[in-house]
């Protein structure tokens, strides 16, 4: 079985083609700067050479056409015909309260995704475009939507409700949705497989630390709380997002800086986080380097970020009533031993003790970085596309169950 996975951003398209029997990636592509006259197209065909070009790619439609055509052309010949593609899985960020799991795409599903555009304008719009483009290009192939919010639909009421009048929840659906669900789900499944223990029996805390970052408390395979909220702005200090702040600050800044609603939204999403604190960069590599050189503001940015992650770990151990394993994933979680060691400092009272040698070892891939005597602290590289492919395969087996 071969499954194509798409991940559409506002001006980008990432695809991976999986052979589900072997789990191998047959091809992968990235198209950046869609809408630009000189979009960057990069395709990697496994066991064959890379292919890069710049081309005018004015829409997601065009980008997909280009990628799909390349999969079968003589030069690349990953597939002998498009009929080899059994299904397409689409990563969709927002599934609202409608989607509690992946869904086989039909008219109703598309309408629901469209309605949710107002909650995730930068993400759901492009995803819907990707779905429609694939329907046109591969008309007989089943399309499946896999939602980032779906994993968090198991949050209990007391975790997803905000303390504002209940009518606002009823009228506007203001509640915690949570994000990065595909990643939290994937690493929790891998953790249980690596530990050789059933997911149902595990209490896990997963830390997805990338440019966007979130922590999740997972009990018996179900998300019971997560740091992102109604939007991906809540929670940890991030690359450019402010995370948790006193809501009164928003009105205060708007008044002092004469900002409009749109301007303040842009400010909180793009100018804050470690970028705002450090005044240097949103990239943790730059911040770590400058901190080593003695930049006070780089040190402050790192301290605030690390403190935030620790704060959530502490809270989640409390609500989980214990912890069996702590998991790090995404750009920073997978690649920064410094950040991991600082987060895990003084957690021995929870039975969590990092092994400095294992943590700083120059290794990639899945690994345990805790001392023998400690509960496992793990690094598990996330693979959101593979999780989308697995969910897609699952839906094809039971399509009716998929639309809650
Ligand atoms: P996103 O998908 O949210 O854009 P990623 O998961 O790709 O983010 O993570 C990007 C972040 O990871 C960047 O801030 C980057 O600096 C950080 N990162 C990647 N490698 C390292 C490293 N070796 N040391 C420190 N930070 C790193």
Coordinates of C-alpha atoms and ligand atoms in Angstrom, one line a residue:
X1 CA 0.0 0.0 0.0
X2 CA 1.3 3.5 -0.9
X3 CA 0.1 6.6 0.8
X4 CA 0.9 10.2 -0.1
X5 CA 0.9 12.6 2.8
X6 CA 0.5 16.4 2.3
X7 CA 1.1 19.2 4.7
X8 CA 0.0 22.6 3.4
X9 CA 1.2 25.8 5.1
X10 CA 0.2 29.3 4.0
X11 CA 2.9 29.5 1.3
X12 CA 4.4 26.0 1.5
X13 CA 3.6 22.4 0.6
X14 CA 5.4 19.4 2.1
X15 CA 4.7 15.9 0.8
X16 CA 5.9 12.4 1.6
X17 CA 5.1 9.2 -0.2
X18 CA 5.2 6.1 2.0
X19 CA 5.3 2.4 1.3
X20 CA 3.2 1.2 4.2
X21 CA 4.4 -2.4 4.1
X22 CA 8.1 -1.4 4.8
X23 CA 7.3 2.0 6.4
X24 CA 9.9 3.4 3.9
X25 CA 9.7 6.9 2.5
X26 CA 9.8 6.6 -1.3
X27 CA 9.9 10.3 -2.0
X28 CA 9.7 13.6 -0.2
X29 CA 9.2 17.1 -1.5
X30 CA 9.1 20.7 -0.2
X31 CA 7.8 23.6 -2.2
X32 CA 8.4 27.0 -0.5
X33 CA 7.3 30.5 -1.4
X34 CA 4.1 29.4 -3.2
X35 CA 2.6 32.5 -4.8
X36 CA 6.0 33.8 -5.7
X37 CA 7.5 33.9 -9.2
X38 CA 10.6 32.1 -8.0
X39 CA 9.1 29.4 -5.7
X40 CA 11.7 26.8 -4.5
X41 CA 10.9 23.3 -5.4
X42 CA 12.9 20.5 -3.9
X43 CA 12.2 16.8 -4.3
X44 CA 14.2 13.9 -2.8
X45 CA 13.8 10.5 -4.2
X46 CA 15.1 7.8 -2.0
X47 CA 18.0 5.8 -3.4
X48 CA 18.0 8.3 -6.3
X49 CA 19.3 11.8 -6.6
X50 CA 17.8 15.0 -5.4
X51 CA 16.0 17.3 -7.7
X52 CA 15.7 21.1 -7.1
X53 CA 14.4 23.9 -9.2
X54 CA 12.9 27.4 -8.9
X55 CA 9.7 27.8 -10.8
X56 CA 6.7 30.1 -10.9
X57 CA 4.3 28.3 -8.6
X58 CA 1.3 30.5 -8.1
X59 CA -0.9 28.2 -6.1
X60 CA -1.1 25.0 -4.0
X61 CA -2.9 23.5 -6.9
X62 CA 0.1 24.1 -9.2
X63 CA 2.6 22.9 -6.5
X64 CA 0.8 19.6 -6.1
X65 CA 0.5 19.1 -9.9
X66 CA 4.3 19.6 -10.2
X67 CA 5.1 17.2 -7.4
X68 CA 2.7 14.5 -8.5
X69 CA 3.8 14.7 -12.1
X70 CA 7.4 14.3 -11.0
X71 CA 6.6 11.1 -9.1
X72 CA 5.9 9.3 -12.4
X73 CA 8.2 11.0 -14.9
X74 CA 11.0 8.9 -16.4
X75 CA 13.8 10.9 -14.8
X76 CA 12.6 10.2 -11.2
X77 CA 10.4 7.1 -11.8
X78 CA 9.3 6.6 -8.2
X79 CA 6.0 5.3 -9.4
X80 CA 5.2 3.6 -12.7
X81 CA 1.7 5.0 -12.6
X82 CA -0.4 7.3 -10.3
X83 CA -2.7 4.3 -9.9
X84 CA -0.1 3.0 -7.4
X85 CA -1.2 5.6 -4.9
X86 CA -3.8 4.0 -2.6
X87 CA -4.7 7.0 -0.6
X88 CA -3.8 10.6 0.3
X89 CA -3.6 11.7 3.9
X90 CA -3.8 15.5 4.6
X91 CA -2.6 17.1 7.8
X92 CA -5.3 19.6 8.8
X93 CA -4.5 21.8 11.9
X94 CA -8.0 22.6 13.2
X95 CA -10.7 20.0 13.6
X96 CA -12.7 22.0 16.2
X97 CA -15.0 19.9 18.3
X98 CA -16.3 18.1 15.2
X99 CA -13.4 15.8 14.5
X100 CA -12.4 13.4 17.3
X101 CA -10.3 11.4 14.9
X102 CA -9.2 11.2 11.2
X103 CA -12.0 11.5 8.6
X104 CA -12.6 10.2 5.1
X105 CA -13.0 13.3 3.0
X106 CA -16.5 13.9 1.6
X107 CA -18.6 17.0 1.1
X108 CA -19.6 17.2 4.7
X109 CA -16.0 17.0 5.9
X110 CA -14.9 19.7 3.5
X111 CA -17.7 22.0 4.6
X112 CA -16.7 21.4 8.2
X113 CA -13.0 22.2 7.5
X114 CA -14.1 25.3 5.7
X115 CA -16.2 26.5 8.6
X116 CA -13.2 26.1 10.9
X117 CA -11.1 28.4 8.7
X118 CA -12.0 31.3 11.0
X119 CA -10.3 29.5 13.9
X120 CA -7.1 28.7 12.0
X121 CA -7.0 31.0 8.9
X122 CA -3.3 30.4 8.2
X123 CA -3.7 26.6 8.2
X124 CA -7.1 25.3 7.4
X125 CA -7.5 27.4 4.3
X126 CA -4.3 26.0 2.6
X127 CA -5.2 22.4 3.8
X128 CA -8.6 22.6 2.1
X129 CA -6.9 23.9 -1.0
X130 CA -4.6 20.9 -0.9
X131 CA -7.5 18.5 -0.5
X132 CA -9.4 20.0 -3.4
X133 CA -6.3 20.0 -5.6
X134 CA -5.6 16.3 -4.8
X135 CA -9.3 15.4 -5.6
X136 CA -8.8 16.9 -9.0
X137 CA -5.5 15.3 -9.7
X138 CA -6.3 11.9 -8.2
X139 CA -10.0 11.7 -8.6
X140 CA -10.4 8.0 -7.7
X141 CA -8.1 8.0 -4.7
X142 CA -9.6 8.2 -1.2
X143 CA -8.6 11.4 0.7
X144 CA -8.3 11.4 4.4
X145 CA -8.0 14.4 6.7
X146 CA -6.0 14.0 9.9
X147 CA -6.4 16.7 12.5
X148 CA -3.8 18.2 14.9
X149 CA -6.6 19.0 17.4
X150 CA -8.2 15.6 17.4
X151 CA -5.8 13.9 19.8
X152 CA -6.8 16.5 22.5
X153 CA -10.6 15.9 22.1
X154 CA -10.2 13.6 25.1
X155 CA -9.5 16.6 27.4
X156 CA -11.9 16.6 30.3
X157 CA -14.3 19.6 30.6
X158 CA -12.4 21.1 33.6
X159 CA -9.2 21.2 31.4
X160 CA -10.7 22.6 28.3
X161 CA -13.0 25.3 29.7
X162 CA -11.8 28.8 30.4
X163 CA -13.1 30.8 33.3
X164 CA -15.2 33.1 31.3
X165 CA -19.0 33.1 31.0
X166 CA -20.2 29.7 29.9
X167 CA -22.3 31.3 27.2
X168 CA -19.1 32.3 25.4
X169 CA -18.2 28.7 25.1
X170 CA -21.7 27.9 23.8
X171 CA -21.9 30.9 21.5
X172 CA -18.3 31.1 20.2
X173 CA -16.8 27.7 21.0
X174 CA -14.1 29.4 23.1
X175 CA -12.3 26.5 24.7
X176 CA -8.9 24.9 24.8
X177 CA -8.4 22.9 21.6
X178 CA -4.7 22.1 21.9
X179 CA -2.3 21.6 18.9
X180 CA 0.7 19.4 17.9
X181 CA -1.7 16.4 18.6
X182 CA -0.3 14.3 15.7
X183 CA 3.2 14.7 17.1
X184 CA 2.2 14.1 20.7
X185 CA 0.3 11.0 19.7
X186 CA 3.1 9.6 17.5
X187 CA 5.8 10.0 20.2
X188 CA 3.6 8.5 22.9
X189 CA 2.9 5.4 20.7
X190 CA 6.7 5.1 20.0
X191 CA 7.5 5.5 23.7
X192 CA 5.2 2.6 24.6
X193 CA 6.7 0.4 21.9
X194 CA 10.3 1.2 22.9
X195 CA 9.5 0.6 26.6
X196 CA 7.7 -2.6 25.8
X197 CA 4.8 -1.4 28.0
X198 CA 1.1 -1.0 26.9
X199 CA 0.2 2.6 26.3
X200 CA -3.0 2.0 28.3
X201 CA -0.9 1.6 31.5
X202 CA 1.4 4.6 31.0
X203 CA 1.5 8.2 32.3
X204 CA 3.5 10.2 29.9
X205 CA 4.6 13.8 29.5
X206 CA 5.6 14.7 26.0
X207 CA 7.5 17.9 25.2
X208 CA 7.2 19.0 21.6
X209 CA 9.8 21.8 21.6
X210 CA 10.3 23.4 18.2
X211 CA 9.7 26.9 17.0
X212 CA 6.1 26.3 18.2
X213 CA 6.2 24.4 21.4
X214 CA 3.8 22.5 23.6
X215 CA 3.7 20.0 26.5
X216 CA 1.1 17.3 26.8
X217 CA -0.1 15.1 29.7
X218 CA -1.0 11.6 28.4
X219 CA -2.8 9.0 30.5
X220 CA -3.5 5.6 29.1
X221 CA -2.8 6.9 25.5
X222 CA -5.3 9.8 25.9
X223 CA -4.4 13.5 26.1
X224 CA -5.7 14.9 29.4
X225 CA -4.2 18.3 29.2
X226 CA -1.9 20.3 26.9
X227 CA -0.3 23.7 27.1
X228 CA -1.6 25.3 23.8
X229 CA -5.2 26.5 24.0
X230 CA -7.9 28.1 21.9
X231 CA -5.1 29.0 19.5
X232 CA -1.4 27.9 19.4
X233 CA -0.5 31.2 21.2
X234 CA -1.1 29.9 24.7
X235 CA 1.3 27.9 26.9
X236 CA 5.1 28.0 26.7
X237 CA 7.2 30.9 25.6
X238 CA 8.0 30.0 22.0
X239 CA 10.2 31.2 19.1
X240 CA 8.1 34.3 18.4
X241 CA 4.9 33.6 20.4
X242 CA 4.4 35.0 23.9
X243 CA 2.7 32.0 25.5
X244 CA 0.9 32.5 28.8
X245 CA 0.7 36.2 29.8
X246 CA -1.8 38.1 31.9
X247 CA -4.6 38.9 29.5
X248 CA -4.7 42.5 30.9
X249 CA -1.3 43.1 29.2
X250 CA -3.0 42.9 25.8
X251 CA -5.3 45.9 26.4
X252 CA -2.4 47.7 28.2
X253 CA -0.1 47.3 25.2
X254 CA -2.9 48.3 22.7
X255 CA -3.4 51.5 24.6
X256 CA 0.2 52.4 25.1
X257 CA 1.4 51.5 21.6
X258 CA -1.8 52.5 19.8
X259 CA -2.2 49.1 18.3
X260 CA -5.2 47.8 16.4
X261 CA -6.7 44.3 17.1
X262 CA -4.8 42.9 14.1
X263 CA -1.6 44.6 15.0
X264 CA -1.6 43.3 18.6
X265 CA -2.4 39.8 17.3
X266 CA 0.5 40.0 14.9
X267 CA 2.8 41.4 17.7
X268 CA 1.9 38.5 20.2
X269 CA 2.4 35.9 17.5
X270 CA 5.5 37.2 15.7
X271 CA 7.5 39.6 17.9
X272 CA 7.4 38.0 21.3
X273 CA 8.7 34.7 22.7
X274 CA 12.5 34.2 22.9
X275 CA 12.9 36.6 19.9
X276 CA 11.3 39.4 21.9
X277 CA 13.1 38.6 25.1
X278 CA 16.5 38.2 23.6
X279 CA 16.3 40.8 20.8
X280 CA 18.5 38.4 18.9
X281 CA 16.6 35.6 17.1
X282 CA 13.8 33.1 17.3
X283 CA 16.3 30.4 16.5
X284 CA 17.5 28.6 19.7
X285 CA 20.9 27.9 18.1
X286 CA 21.6 31.6 17.8
X287 CA 20.3 32.2 21.3
X288 CA 22.4 29.4 22.8
X289 CA 25.5 30.7 21.0
X290 CA 25.0 34.2 22.2
X291 CA 24.3 33.1 25.7
X292 CA 27.6 31.2 25.7
X293 CA 29.3 34.5 24.6
X294 CA 27.8 36.2 27.6
X295 CA 24.7 38.0 26.1
X296 CA 22.5 38.7 29.2
X297 CA 19.3 38.8 27.1
X298 CA 20.0 35.5 25.4
X299 CA 20.5 34.0 28.9
X300 CA 17.2 35.5 30.1
X301 CA 15.3 34.1 27.0
X302 CA 16.7 30.6 27.7
X303 CA 15.9 30.9 31.4
X304 CA 12.3 31.9 30.8
X305 CA 11.8 29.1 28.2
X306 CA 13.3 26.4 30.5
X307 CA 11.3 27.7 33.5
X308 CA 8.1 27.5 31.5
X309 CA 8.7 23.9 30.4
X310 CA 9.5 22.9 34.0
X311 CA 6.4 24.7 35.2
X312 CA 4.2 22.6 32.9
X313 CA 6.0 19.3 33.7
X314 CA 5.4 20.0 37.4
X315 CA 1.7 20.8 36.8
X316 CA 1.2 17.7 34.6
X317 CA 2.9 15.3 37.1
X318 CA 0.3 16.7 39.5
X319 CA -2.7 16.0 37.3
X320 CA -1.4 12.7 36.1
X321 CA -0.7 11.7 39.7
X322 CA 2.8 10.6 38.8
X323 CA 4.9 10.0 35.7
X324 CA 6.3 6.9 33.9
X325 CA 8.4 8.6 31.2
X326 CA 9.3 12.1 30.0
X327 CA 9.7 12.5 26.2
X328 CA 11.5 15.2 24.2
X329 CA 10.8 15.8 20.5
X330 CA 10.9 18.4 17.7
X331 CA 13.8 20.6 16.6
X332 CA 15.0 21.7 20.0
X333 CA 13.8 18.7 22.0
X334 CA 15.7 16.4 19.6
X335 CA 18.8 18.5 19.2
X336 CA 19.6 20.6 22.2
X337 CA 21.3 18.7 25.1
X338 CA 21.7 22.0 26.9
X339 CA 18.0 22.7 27.0
X340 CA 17.1 19.1 27.9
X341 CA 19.6 19.1 30.8
X342 CA 18.4 22.4 32.2
X343 CA 14.8 21.3 32.0
X344 CA 15.6 18.0 33.8
X345 CA 17.7 19.7 36.5
X346 CA 16.4 19.0 40.0
X347 CA 13.7 16.6 38.9
X348 CA 15.2 13.6 40.9
X349 CA 12.4 14.0 43.5
X350 CA 10.1 12.7 40.7
X351 CA 12.5 9.8 39.9
X352 CA 13.8 11.6 36.8
X353 CA 17.5 11.9 36.4
X354 CA 19.3 12.7 33.2
X355 CA 22.5 10.9 32.3
X356 CA 24.9 13.7 31.2
X357 CA 26.9 11.4 29.0
X358 CA 23.9 9.9 27.2
X359 CA 22.3 13.4 26.9
X360 CA 25.4 15.0 25.3
X361 CA 26.3 12.0 23.1
X362 CA 26.4 13.0 19.5
X363 CA 23.6 10.7 18.4
X364 CA 20.5 10.9 16.4
X365 CA 17.3 8.8 16.5
X366 CA 15.3 7.3 19.3
X367 CA 17.2 7.0 22.6
X368 CA 16.9 6.9 26.4
X369 CA 19.0 9.7 28.0
X370 CA 18.3 9.0 31.7
X371 CA 20.4 7.1 34.3
X372 CA 19.7 3.4 34.8
X373 CA 18.2 4.2 38.2
X374 CA 15.8 6.8 36.7
X375 CA 12.4 6.6 35.1
X376 CA 13.0 6.9 31.4
X377 CA 13.7 10.3 29.9
X378 CA 13.5 9.8 26.1
X379 CA 14.4 11.6 22.9
X380 CA 12.0 10.5 20.1
X381 CA 12.2 12.2 16.8
X382 CA 8.7 13.1 15.7
X383 CA 7.3 11.9 12.4
X384 CA 4.0 13.7 11.9
X385 CA 3.8 12.6 8.2
X386 CA 4.1 8.9 9.2
X387 CA 1.4 9.3 11.8
X388 CA -0.9 10.9 9.2
X389 CA -0.1 7.9 6.9
X390 CA -0.9 5.4 9.7
X391 CA -4.2 7.2 10.6
X392 CA -5.1 7.3 6.9
X393 CA -4.5 3.5 6.6
X394 CA -6.7 3.0 9.7
X395 CA -9.5 5.1 8.2
X396 CA -9.5 3.1 5.0
X397 CA -10.2 0.0 7.1
X398 CA -13.1 1.6 9.0
X399 CA -14.3 4.7 7.0
X400 CA -17.7 4.9 8.7
X401 CA -16.2 5.3 12.2
X402 CA -14.1 8.3 11.2
X403 CA -16.5 11.3 11.2
X404 CA -17.6 11.9 14.7
Ligands
LIG1 P1 8.8 24.1 13.6 O1 8.4 22.8 13.0 O2 7.9 24.5 14.8 O3 9.2 25.2 12.7 P2 11.2 22.6 14.4 O4 10.6 21.4 15.2 O5 11.8 22.4 13.1 O6 10.1 23.8 14.5 O7 12.3 23.3 15.4 C1 12.9 24.4 15.1 C2 13.6 24.9 16.3 O8 14.6 23.9 16.8 C3 14.5 26.2 16.0 O9 14.3 27.2 17.0 C4 15.9 25.7 16.0 O10 16.7 26.6 16.4 C5 15.8 24.6 17.1 N1 17.0 23.7 16.9 C6 17.2 22.9 15.9 N2 18.4 22.2 16.0 C7 18.9 22.7 17.2 C8 20.2 22.5 17.9 N3 21.1 21.7 17.5 N4 20.3 23.2 19.0 C9 19.4 24.1 19.5 N5 18.2 24.3 18.9 C10 18.0 23.7 17.7

